[in-house]
PDB file of C-alpha atoms and ligand atoms in Angstrom:
ATOM      1  CA  MET V 234     -15.674  63.934  71.347  1.00 82.00           C
ATOM      2  CA  LYS V 235     -17.529  67.024  70.091  1.00 93.00           C
ATOM      3  CA  LEU V 236     -17.492  70.360  71.910  1.00 98.00           C
ATOM      4  CA  THR V 237     -20.835  72.093  72.529  1.00 98.00           C
ATOM      5  CA  PRO V 238     -21.397  75.694  71.342  1.00 98.00           C
ATOM      6  CA  ASP V 239     -21.098  76.790  75.010  1.00 98.00           C
ATOM      7  CA  GLN V 240     -17.698  75.091  75.297  1.00 98.00           C
ATOM      8  CA  VAL V 241     -16.504  76.733  72.078  1.00 98.00           C
ATOM      9  CA  ALA V 242     -17.670  80.138  73.391  1.00 98.00           C
ATOM     10  CA  ALA V 243     -15.921  79.523  76.749  1.00 98.00           C
ATOM     11  CA  PHE V 244     -12.708  78.619  74.916  1.00 98.00           C
ATOM     12  CA  GLU V 245     -12.873  81.798  72.839  1.00 98.00           C
ATOM     13  CA  ARG V 246     -13.501  83.915  75.951  1.00 98.00           C
ATOM     14  CA  ASP V 247     -11.076  82.295  78.436  1.00 98.00           C
ATOM     15  CA  GLY V 248      -8.497  80.611  76.175  1.00 98.00           C
ATOM     16  CA  TYR V 249      -8.821  77.205  77.821  1.00 98.00           C
ATOM     17  CA  LEU V 250     -11.194  74.323  78.555  1.00 98.00           C
ATOM     18  CA  PHE V 251     -10.870  71.871  81.436  1.00 98.00           C
ATOM     19  CA  PHE V 252     -12.119  68.266  81.349  1.00 98.00           C
ATOM     20  CA  PRO V 253     -11.728  66.668  84.820  1.00 98.00           C
ATOM     21  CA  ALA V 254     -11.152  62.876  84.842  1.00 98.00           C
ATOM     22  CA  LEU V 255     -11.517  62.499  81.056  1.00 98.00           C
ATOM     23  CA  PHE V 256      -9.272  59.415  81.044  1.00 98.00           C
ATOM     24  CA  SER V 257     -10.004  56.543  83.447  1.00 98.00           C
ATOM     25  CA  PRO V 258      -7.607  55.400  86.207  1.00 98.00           C
ATOM     26  CA  ARG V 259      -6.806  52.250  84.169  1.00 98.00           C
ATOM     27  CA  GLU V 260      -5.986  54.301  81.070  1.00 98.00           C
ATOM     28  CA  VAL V 261      -3.759  56.616  83.100  1.00 98.00           C
ATOM     29  CA  GLN V 262      -1.962  53.680  84.723  1.00 98.00           C
ATOM     30  CA  VAL V 263      -0.908  52.306  81.317  1.00 98.00           C
ATOM     31  CA  LEU V 264       0.772  55.642  80.595  1.00 98.00           C
ATOM     32  CA  LEU V 265       2.250  56.172  84.049  1.00 98.00           C
ATOM     33  CA  ASP V 266       3.766  52.657  84.058  1.00 98.00           C
ATOM     34  CA  ALA V 267       5.757  53.547  80.931  1.00 98.00           C
ATOM     35  CA  VAL V 268       7.310  56.719  82.399  1.00 98.00           C
ATOM     36  CA  PRO V 269      10.164  55.394  84.637  1.00 98.00           C
ATOM     37  CA  ALA V 270      11.879  53.553  81.748  1.00 98.00           C
ATOM     38  CA  LEU V 271      11.659  56.713  79.614  1.00 98.00           C
ATOM     39  CA  TYR V 272      13.057  58.925  82.374  1.00 98.00           C
ATOM     40  CA  GLU V 273      15.981  56.517  82.969  1.00 98.00           C
ATOM     41  CA  ARG V 274      17.438  57.100  79.515  1.00 97.00           C
ATOM     42  CA  ARG V 275      20.653  59.174  79.584  1.00 96.00           C
ATOM     43  CA  GLU V 276      20.018  60.887  76.272  1.00 96.00           C
ATOM     44  CA  ALA V 277      19.279  64.346  74.911  1.00 95.00           C
ATOM     45  CA  ILE V 278      15.536  63.522  74.898  1.00 96.00           C
ATOM     46  CA  ASN V 279      15.563  63.899  78.712  1.00 97.00           C
ATOM     47  CA  VAL V 280      16.203  67.388  80.051  1.00 97.00           C
ATOM     48  CA  ARG V 281      16.969  67.211  83.789  1.00 97.00           C
ATOM     49  CA  GLU V 282      16.349  69.926  86.372  1.00 96.00           C
ATOM     50  CA  LYS V 283      19.219  72.312  87.018  1.00 94.00           C
ATOM     51  CA  GLY V 284      21.633  70.711  89.518  1.00 91.00           C
ATOM     52  CA  SER V 285      19.442  67.623  89.965  1.00 94.00           C
ATOM     53  CA  ASP V 286      18.890  64.216  88.415  1.00 96.00           C
ATOM     54  CA  ALA V 287      15.108  64.643  88.255  1.00 97.00           C
ATOM     55  CA  VAL V 288      13.694  64.781  84.724  1.00 98.00           C
ATOM     56  CA  ARG V 289      12.064  68.107  83.905  1.00 97.00           C
ATOM     57  CA  THR V 290      10.948  67.175  80.398  1.00 98.00           C
ATOM     58  CA  ASN V 291      11.079  64.069  78.261  1.00 98.00           C
ATOM     59  CA  PHE V 292      10.648  64.764  74.545  1.00 98.00           C
ATOM     60  CA  ALA V 293       9.018  62.859  71.689  1.00 98.00           C
ATOM     61  CA  ALA V 294       7.954  59.681  73.562  1.00 98.00           C
ATOM     62  CA  HIS V 295       5.177  59.200  70.975  1.00 98.00           C
ATOM     63  CA  LEU V 296       7.898  58.136  68.519  1.00 98.00           C
ATOM     64  CA  TYR V 297       9.413  55.374  70.683  1.00 98.00           C
ATOM     65  CA  SER V 298       6.858  54.381  73.376  1.00 98.00           C
ATOM     66  CA  ALA V 299       3.711  52.497  72.302  1.00 98.00           C
ATOM     67  CA  PRO V 300       1.340  53.803  75.042  1.00 98.00           C
ATOM     68  CA  PHE V 301       2.303  57.407  74.252  1.00 98.00           C
ATOM     69  CA  ALA V 302       2.107  56.770  70.491  1.00 98.00           C
ATOM     70  CA  ARG V 303      -1.523  55.763  71.117  1.00 98.00           C
ATOM     71  CA  LEU V 304      -2.213  58.810  73.288  1.00 98.00           C
ATOM     72  CA  ALA V 305      -0.899  61.027  70.470  1.00 98.00           C
ATOM     73  CA  ARG V 306      -3.688  59.654  68.243  1.00 98.00           C
ATOM     74  CA  HIS V 307      -6.439  59.577  70.858  1.00 98.00           C
ATOM     75  CA  PRO V 308      -9.799  60.893  69.600  1.00 98.00           C
ATOM     76  CA  ARG V 309     -10.739  62.342  73.018  1.00 98.00           C
ATOM     77  CA  MET V 310      -7.699  64.598  72.678  1.00 97.00           C
ATOM     78  CA  VAL V 311      -7.387  65.178  68.907  1.00 98.00           C
ATOM     79  CA  GLU V 312     -11.022  65.712  67.870  1.00 98.00           C
ATOM     80  CA  PRO V 313     -11.839  68.772  70.012  1.00 98.00           C
ATOM     81  CA  VAL V 314      -8.594  70.450  68.917  1.00 98.00           C
ATOM     82  CA  GLN V 315      -9.432  69.716  65.283  1.00 98.00           C
ATOM     83  CA  GLN V 316     -12.894  71.210  65.845  1.00 98.00           C
ATOM     84  CA  LEU V 317     -11.447  74.403  67.371  1.00 98.00           C
ATOM     85  CA  LEU V 318      -8.734  74.881  64.723  1.00 97.00           C
ATOM     86  CA  GLY V 319     -10.919  73.680  61.811  1.00 97.00           C
ATOM     87  CA  GLU V 320      -8.083  71.877  60.078  1.00 96.00           C
ATOM     88  CA  ALA V 321      -6.120  68.618  60.043  1.00 98.00           C
ATOM     89  CA  LEU V 322      -3.367  68.550  62.695  1.00 98.00           C
ATOM     90  CA  TYR V 323       0.190  67.343  63.096  1.00 98.00           C
ATOM     91  CA  MET V 324       2.208  66.914  66.308  1.00 98.00           C
ATOM     92  CA  HIS V 325       4.509  69.909  66.755  1.00 98.00           C
ATOM     93  CA  GLN V 326       5.850  68.944  70.191  1.00 98.00           C
ATOM     94  CA  PHE V 327       5.335  66.094  72.661  1.00 98.00           C
ATOM     95  CA  LYS V 328       6.571  66.347  76.252  1.00 98.00           C
ATOM     96  CA  ILE V 329       6.180  64.396  79.477  1.00 98.00           C
ATOM     97  CA  ASN V 330       6.928  66.964  82.171  1.00 98.00           C
ATOM     98  CA  GLY V 331       8.067  65.503  85.470  1.00 97.00           C
ATOM     99  CA  LYS V 332       7.634  68.290  88.044  1.00 97.00           C
ATOM    100  CA  MET V 333       8.870  65.665  90.495  1.00 98.00           C
ATOM    101  CA  ALA V 334       8.229  65.731  94.267  1.00 98.00           C
ATOM    102  CA  PHE V 335      10.544  68.246  96.036  1.00 98.00           C
ATOM    103  CA  GLU V 336      12.587  68.723  92.803  1.00 97.00           C
ATOM    104  CA  GLY V 337      10.281  70.121  90.103  1.00 97.00           C
ATOM    105  CA  ASP V 338      11.354  73.652  89.228  1.00 95.00           C
ATOM    106  CA  VAL V 339       9.269  76.602  87.999  1.00 94.00           C
ATOM    107  CA  TRP V 340       8.114  77.310  84.463  1.00 96.00           C
ATOM    108  CA  GLN V 341       8.341  81.061  84.076  1.00 96.00           C
ATOM    109  CA  TRP V 342       5.453  83.155  82.688  1.00 96.00           C
ATOM    110  CA  HIS V 343       5.260  82.659  78.924  1.00 96.00           C
ATOM    111  CA  GLN V 344       3.136  82.023  75.858  1.00 96.00           C
ATOM    112  CA  ASP V 345       4.069  78.902  73.926  1.00 95.00           C
ATOM    113  CA  TYR V 346       3.437  80.561  70.582  1.00 95.00           C
ATOM    114  CA  GLY V 347       6.127  83.127  71.428  1.00 90.00           C
ATOM    115  CA  THR V 348       8.729  80.342  71.416  1.00 90.00           C
ATOM    116  CA  TRP V 349       7.283  78.601  68.367  1.00 95.00           C
ATOM    117  CA  ARG V 350       7.304  81.850  66.382  1.00 94.00           C
ATOM    118  CA  ASN V 351      10.740  83.033  67.479  1.00 91.00           C
ATOM    119  CA  ASP V 352      12.545  79.700  67.332  1.00 93.00           C
ATOM    120  CA  ASP V 353      10.635  77.633  64.776  1.00 96.00           C
ATOM    121  CA  LEU V 354       9.091  80.300  62.482  1.00 96.00           C
ATOM    122  CA  MET V 355       5.569  78.960  62.977  1.00 97.00           C
ATOM    123  CA  PRO V 356       3.518  81.412  60.868  1.00 97.00           C
ATOM    124  CA  GLY V 357       0.496  81.935  63.173  1.00 96.00           C
ATOM    125  CA  PRO V 358      -0.958  80.809  66.513  1.00 97.00           C
ATOM    126  CA  ARG V 359      -3.092  78.106  64.877  1.00 97.00           C
ATOM    127  CA  ALA V 360      -1.760  75.503  67.281  1.00 98.00           C
ATOM    128  CA  MET V 361      -3.075  74.210  70.581  1.00 97.00           C
ATOM    129  CA  ASN V 362      -1.643  72.928  73.800  1.00 97.00           C
ATOM    130  CA  VAL V 363      -3.125  69.933  75.536  1.00 98.00           C
ATOM    131  CA  ALA V 364      -2.143  68.970  79.095  1.00 98.00           C
ATOM    132  CA  ILE V 365      -3.082  65.508  80.379  1.00 98.00           C
ATOM    133  CA  PHE V 366      -2.521  64.856  84.088  1.00 98.00           C
ATOM    134  CA  LEU V 367      -0.872  61.514  84.901  1.00 98.00           C
ATOM    135  CA  ASP V 368      -0.878  62.433  88.613  1.00 98.00           C
ATOM    136  CA  GLU V 369      -3.454  64.314  90.600  1.00 98.00           C
ATOM    137  CA  VAL V 370      -2.783  68.050  90.423  1.00 98.00           C
ATOM    138  CA  ASP V 371      -3.507  70.047  93.559  1.00 98.00           C
ATOM    139  CA  ALA V 372      -2.541  73.400  95.040  1.00 98.00           C
ATOM    140  CA  PHE V 373       0.725  71.946  96.382  1.00 98.00           C
ATOM    141  CA  ASN V 374       2.462  70.144  93.518  1.00 98.00           C
ATOM    142  CA  GLY V 375       3.070  73.028  91.122  1.00 98.00           C
ATOM    143  CA  PRO V 376      -0.183  73.373  89.149  1.00 98.00           C
ATOM    144  CA  LEU V 377      -0.354  75.304  85.880  1.00 98.00           C
ATOM    145  CA  MET V 378      -1.523  78.907  86.313  1.00 98.00           C
ATOM    146  CA  PHE V 379      -3.359  80.788  83.560  1.00 98.00           C
ATOM    147  CA  ILE V 380      -4.349  84.413  83.041  1.00 98.00           C
ATOM    148  CA  PRO V 381      -7.835  83.880  81.563  1.00 98.00           C
ATOM    149  CA  GLY V 382      -8.478  85.736  78.319  1.00 98.00           C
ATOM    150  CA  SER V 383      -4.791  86.686  77.877  1.00 97.00           C
ATOM    151  CA  HIS V 384      -4.712  84.825  74.530  1.00 98.00           C
ATOM    152  CA  ARG V 385      -6.833  87.631  73.062  1.00 96.00           C
ATOM    153  CA  ARG V 386      -3.858  90.026  73.292  1.00 95.00           C
ATOM    154  CA  GLY V 387      -1.993  88.032  70.618  1.00 93.00           C
ATOM    155  CA  VAL V 388       1.780  87.772  70.825  1.00 93.00           C
ATOM    156  CA  ILE V 389       3.268  89.637  73.789  1.00 92.00           C
ATOM    157  CA  ASP V 390       6.870  90.888  73.965  1.00 86.00           C
ATOM    158  CA  ALA V 391       9.153  88.300  75.523  1.00 87.00           C
ATOM    159  CA  ARG V 392      12.806  87.879  76.472  1.00 88.00           C
ATOM    160  CA  HIS V 393      14.867  84.741  75.841  1.00 89.00           C
ATOM    161  CA  ASP V 394      15.652  83.343  79.302  1.00 87.00           C
ATOM    162  CA  THR V 395      18.450  80.793  79.186  1.00 89.00           C
ATOM    163  CA  THR V 396      19.505  80.964  82.844  1.00 88.00           C
ATOM    164  CA  THR V 397      16.580  80.648  85.283  1.00 85.00           C
ATOM    165  CA  THR V 398      15.860  76.960  84.672  1.00 88.00           C
ATOM    166  CA  SER V 399      17.527  74.160  82.706  1.00 85.00           C
ATOM    167  CA  TYR V 400      15.271  74.807  79.694  1.00 83.00           C
ATOM    168  CA  PRO V 401      15.463  77.999  77.571  1.00 84.00           C
ATOM    169  CA  LEU V 402      12.156  79.842  77.179  1.00 85.00           C
ATOM    170  CA  TRP V 403      10.838  83.148  75.812  1.00 87.00           C
ATOM    171  CA  THR V 404       9.454  84.657  79.032  1.00 92.00           C
ATOM    172  CA  ILE V 405       7.294  87.690  79.853  1.00 94.00           C
ATOM    173  CA  ASP V 406       8.320  90.585  82.065  1.00 93.00           C
ATOM    174  CA  HIS V 407       6.796  90.556  85.587  1.00 95.00           C
ATOM    175  CA  ALA V 408       5.456  94.148  85.389  1.00 95.00           C
ATOM    176  CA  LEU V 409       3.467  93.162  82.316  1.00 96.00           C
ATOM    177  CA  ILE V 410       2.204  89.992  84.029  1.00 97.00           C
ATOM    178  CA  ALA V 411       0.976  92.107  86.961  1.00 97.00           C
ATOM    179  CA  GLN V 412      -0.929  94.355  84.527  1.00 97.00           C
ATOM    180  CA  LEU V 413      -2.440  91.416  82.659  1.00 97.00           C
ATOM    181  CA  VAL V 414      -3.606  89.780  85.900  1.00 98.00           C
ATOM    182  CA  GLU V 415      -5.130  93.062  87.076  1.00 98.00           C
ATOM    183  CA  ARG V 416      -6.984  93.548  83.784  1.00 96.00           C
ATOM    184  CA  ALA V 417      -8.252  89.962  83.919  1.00 97.00           C
ATOM    185  CA  GLY V 418      -9.883  90.664  87.315  1.00 97.00           C
ATOM    186  CA  GLY V 419      -7.018  90.725  89.812  1.00 98.00           C
ATOM    187  CA  ARG V 420      -7.886  88.720  92.910  1.00 98.00           C
ATOM    188  CA  ALA V 421     -11.326  88.048  91.431  1.00 97.00           C
ATOM    189  CA  GLY V 422     -10.426  85.633  88.644  1.00 97.00           C
ATOM    190  CA  GLY V 423      -7.298  87.226  87.146  1.00 98.00           C
ATOM    191  CA  MET V 424      -5.429  83.963  87.680  1.00 98.00           C
ATOM    192  CA  VAL V 425      -6.769  80.399  87.625  1.00 98.00           C
ATOM    193  CA  SER V 426      -5.305  76.922  88.204  1.00 98.00           C
ATOM    194  CA  PRO V 427      -7.304  73.948  86.922  1.00 98.00           C
ATOM    195  CA  LEU V 428      -6.917  71.266  89.640  1.00 98.00           C
ATOM    196  CA  GLY V 429      -8.146  67.705  89.380  1.00 98.00           C
ATOM    197  CA  PRO V 430      -7.526  63.965  89.454  1.00 98.00           C
ATOM    198  CA  ALA V 431      -5.127  62.048  87.242  1.00 98.00           C
ATOM    199  CA  GLY V 432      -6.719  61.633  83.811  1.00 98.00           C
ATOM    200  CA  SER V 433      -7.923  65.254  83.603  1.00 98.00           C
ATOM    201  CA  MET V 434      -7.235  67.197  80.390  1.00 98.00           C
ATOM    202  CA  ILE V 435      -6.796  70.903  79.663  1.00 98.00           C
ATOM    203  CA  LEU V 436      -6.923  72.405  76.161  1.00 98.00           C
ATOM    204  CA  PHE V 437      -5.301  75.821  76.022  1.00 98.00           C
ATOM    205  CA  HIS V 438      -4.664  78.399  73.325  1.00 98.00           C
ATOM    206  CA  SER V 439      -1.049  78.791  72.209  1.00 97.00           C
ATOM    207  CA  CYS V 440      -1.163  82.525  73.149  1.00 98.00           C
ATOM    208  CA  LEU V 441      -2.611  81.945  76.646  1.00 98.00           C
ATOM    209  CA  VAL V 442      -0.137  83.314  79.213  1.00 98.00           C
ATOM    210  CA  HIS V 443       0.817  80.591  81.719  1.00 98.00           C
ATOM    211  CA  ALA V 444       3.392  79.502  84.297  1.00 98.00           C
ATOM    212  CA  SER V 445       3.792  77.040  87.164  1.00 97.00           C
ATOM    213  CA  GLY V 446       5.563  77.198  90.509  1.00 97.00           C
ATOM    214  CA  SER V 447       8.019  74.691  91.922  1.00 97.00           C
ATOM    215  CA  ASN V 448       6.890  71.428  93.495  1.00 98.00           C
ATOM    216  CA  LEU V 449       7.886  71.362  97.158  1.00 98.00           C
ATOM    217  CA  SER V 450       5.255  68.733  97.964  1.00 98.00           C
ATOM    218  CA  PRO V 451       5.972  65.009  98.398  1.00 98.00           C
ATOM    219  CA  TRP V 452       3.783  64.263  95.329  1.00 98.00           C
ATOM    220  CA  ASN V 453       4.983  64.048  91.725  1.00 98.00           C
ATOM    221  CA  ARG V 454       3.087  66.064  89.125  1.00 98.00           C
ATOM    222  CA  VAL V 455       3.773  64.161  85.911  1.00 98.00           C
ATOM    223  CA  SER V 456       1.752  65.600  82.998  1.00 98.00           C
ATOM    224  CA  VAL V 457       1.873  65.068  79.243  1.00 98.00           C
ATOM    225  CA  TYR V 458       1.930  68.234  77.128  1.00 98.00           C
ATOM    226  CA  LEU V 459       0.999  67.740  73.503  1.00 98.00           C
ATOM    227  CA  SER V 460       1.189  70.629  71.056  1.00 98.00           C
ATOM    228  CA  LEU V 461      -0.930  70.146  67.961  1.00 98.00           C
ATOM    229  CA  CYS V 462      -0.523  72.465  64.990  1.00 98.00           C
ATOM    230  CA  ALA V 463      -2.766  73.002  61.955  1.00 98.00           C
ATOM    231  CA  VAL V 464      -1.002  71.294  59.039  1.00 98.00           C
ATOM    232  CA  GLY V 465      -1.049  74.475  56.901  1.00 97.00           C
ATOM    233  CA  ASN V 466       0.608  76.371  59.764  1.00 98.00           C
ATOM    234  CA  HIS V 467       3.643  74.078  59.969  1.00 97.00           C
ATOM    235  CA  ILE V 468       6.995  75.469  61.122  1.00 96.00           C
ATOM    236  CA  ARG V 469       9.260  77.063  58.526  1.00 96.00           C
ATOM    237  CA  ARG V 470      12.648  76.591  60.214  1.00 95.00           C
ATOM    238  CA  HIS V 471      14.528  73.725  61.856  1.00 95.00           C
ATOM    239  CA  GLN V 472      16.568  75.760  64.323  1.00 94.00           C
ATOM    240  CA  ARG V 473      15.767  73.329  67.156  1.00 94.00           C
ATOM    241  CA  PRO V 474      16.416  69.573  67.040  1.00 97.00           C
ATOM    242  CA  GLU V 475      13.629  67.412  65.691  1.00 97.00           C
ATOM    243  CA  TYR V 476      12.912  65.757  69.041  1.00 97.00           C
ATOM    244  CA  ILE V 477      11.833  69.227  70.312  1.00 97.00           C
ATOM    245  CA  ALA V 478      10.106  70.683  67.217  1.00 97.00           C
ATOM    246  CA  HIS V 479       8.816  67.997  64.870  1.00 98.00           C
ATOM    247  CA  ARG V 480       9.322  68.010  61.109  1.00 96.00           C
ATOM    248  CA  ASP V 481       6.770  65.437  60.013  1.00 96.00           C
ATOM    249  CA  PHE V 482       3.685  67.409  59.009  1.00 97.00           C
ATOM    250  CA  THR V 483       1.553  64.350  58.131  1.00 97.00           C
ATOM    251  CA  PRO V 484      -2.021  64.764  59.466  1.00 98.00           C
ATOM    252  CA  ILE V 485      -2.755  62.741  62.609  1.00 98.00           C
ATOM    253  CA  GLU V 486      -5.195  59.868  62.077  1.00 98.00           C
ATOM    254  CA  CYS V 487      -7.113  58.960  65.221  1.00 98.00           C
ATOM    255  CA  LEU V 488      -7.252  55.461  66.670  1.00 98.00           C
ATOM    256  CA  ARG V 489     -10.351  54.075  68.413  1.00 98.00           C
ATOM    257  CA  ASP V 490     -11.523  55.504  71.718  1.00 98.00           C
ATOM    258  CA  ASP V 491     -10.455  52.326  73.570  1.00 98.00           C
ATOM    259  CA  CYS V 492      -6.906  52.360  72.135  1.00 98.00           C
ATOM    260  CA  LEU V 493      -5.052  52.864  75.434  1.00 98.00           C
ATOM    261  CA  LEU V 494      -6.471  49.616  76.845  1.00 98.00           C
ATOM    262  CA  ALA V 495      -6.978  47.623  73.625  1.00 98.00           C
ATOM    263  CA  ALA V 496      -3.370  48.453  72.648  1.00 98.00           C
ATOM    264  CA  PRO V 497      -3.515  48.077  68.830  1.00 98.00           C
ATOM    265  CA  PRO V 498      -0.120  47.963  67.053  1.00 98.00           C
ATOM    266  CA  VAL V 499       1.383  51.407  66.378  1.00 98.00           C
ATOM    267  CA  GLU V 500       4.370  52.552  64.379  1.00 96.00           C
ATOM    268  CA  LEU V 501       7.386  53.582  66.470  1.00 98.00           C
ATOM    269  CA  PRO V 502       9.822  55.195  64.009  1.00 97.00           C
ATOM    270  CA  TRP V 503      12.411  55.983  66.738  1.00 98.00           C
ATOM    271  CA  ARG V 504      12.152  52.575  68.450  1.00 96.00           C
ATOM    272  CA  ASP V 505      15.871  51.924  67.850  1.00 95.00           C
ATOM    273  CA  GLY V 506      16.998  55.378  68.954  1.00 95.00           C
ATOM    274  CA  VAL V 507      16.745  58.993  67.885  1.00 95.00           C
ATOM    275  CA  PRO V 508      18.101  59.252  64.313  1.00 94.00           C
ATOM    276  CA  ALA V 509      21.178  61.416  63.699  1.00 95.00           C
ATOM    277  CA  SER V 510      19.093  63.596  61.347  1.00 93.00           C
ATOM    278  CA  ALA V 511      16.981  64.729  64.320  1.00 95.00           C
ATOM    279  CA  PHE V 512      20.010  66.601  65.701  1.00 94.00           C
ATOM    280  CA  VAL V 513      20.664  68.510  62.457  1.00 89.00           C
ATOM    281  CA  THR V 514      19.557  72.131  62.801  1.00 93.00           C
ATOM    282  CA  SER V 515      19.633  75.263  60.676  1.00 88.00           C
ATOM    283  CA  CYS V 516      18.922  78.961  61.235  1.00 89.00           C
ATOM    284  CA  GLU V 517      17.876  79.310  57.575  1.00 89.00           C
ATOM    285  CA  PRO V 518      14.165  79.407  56.739  1.00 90.00           C
ATOM    286  CA  LEU V 519      13.016  76.327  54.822  1.00 87.00           C
ATOM    287  CA  LYS V 520      12.660  76.696  51.076  1.00 79.00           C
ATOM    288  CA  GLU V 521       8.958  76.833  50.190  1.00 69.00           C
ATOM    289  CA  THR V 522       8.051  73.775  48.149  1.00 58.00           C
ATOM    290  CA  THR V 523       4.669  75.036  46.886  1.00 52.00           C
TER     291      THR V 523
HETATM  292  C1  SIN I 842       4.891  74.391  79.804  1.00 76.47           C
HETATM  293  O1  SIN I 842       4.477  75.513  79.922  1.00 76.47           O
HETATM  294  O2  SIN I 842       5.233  73.961  78.690  1.00 76.47           O
HETATM  295  C2  SIN I 842       4.994  73.461  80.969  1.00 76.47           C
HETATM  296  C3  SIN I 842       4.417  73.981  82.199  1.00 76.47           C
HETATM  297  C4  SIN I 842       4.392  72.993  83.300  1.00 76.47           C
HETATM  298  O3  SIN I 842       4.788  71.824  83.136  1.00 76.47           O
HETATM  299  O4  SIN I 842       3.945  73.375  84.372  1.00 76.47           O
HETATM  300 MN1   MN I 843       4.169  76.414  77.984  1.00 76.47          MN
END
């Protein structure tokens, strides 16, 4: 899938691109069917909501679930990111966020690159977020909210919030968010929420400021969040476990466009469980090998 010059210009201006219904209902179903078994696992790879059994985030399913391993190599997802970043990519992070009916908690205002820089020593923001909806996203089930154009401000000061939700995040002060929204147009376009059917995809810049509210609706909002990083921009520290911030910088090779339905064999290196090495962390920067 190749982006047009207008799409590239819109990405540079707004910091995101939205592709409604990019994956078909049958393709989405293959992925959605695999989610309950992943969410059942009582392991560190599943972070549950504070005070609840609902899964907030499942990590690294592309290493132990065949449908998600295929999605991680899908050309409709990988090729446009490769075009925008102009380099081969590796998978920095892979999440299936639950945002379950009545239970899904907020994601505070943040930039993903803030966390990747502070925690993982990723050198620059040459990494991209991709969100793929496995459920319809509407105004009620906690849609993502963006401040268009906020990626152009680069890295914004953030505070490490370890208390609001069950997942620590570098978050941005509300006074600054109010200013950013005002400068982006206030009520006239200063905040946007891409809404659409299951199978829709959003590409968004790693410095785009975003958040999402809680899900008080009776509808789940399961979405996959893939974070692809330019290979030359790989992280320089393993302060977080490997199931959160990946350490294999091998370039992604795409499968065929029909891979979700044709189901070709894929490697599943963590099929028998997360290896002990994935839990080993260090605050020391990695030694440069080149
Ligand atoms: C994220 O920002 O990583 C997740 C946001 C969401 O699931 O709404
Ligand atoms: Mn985020």
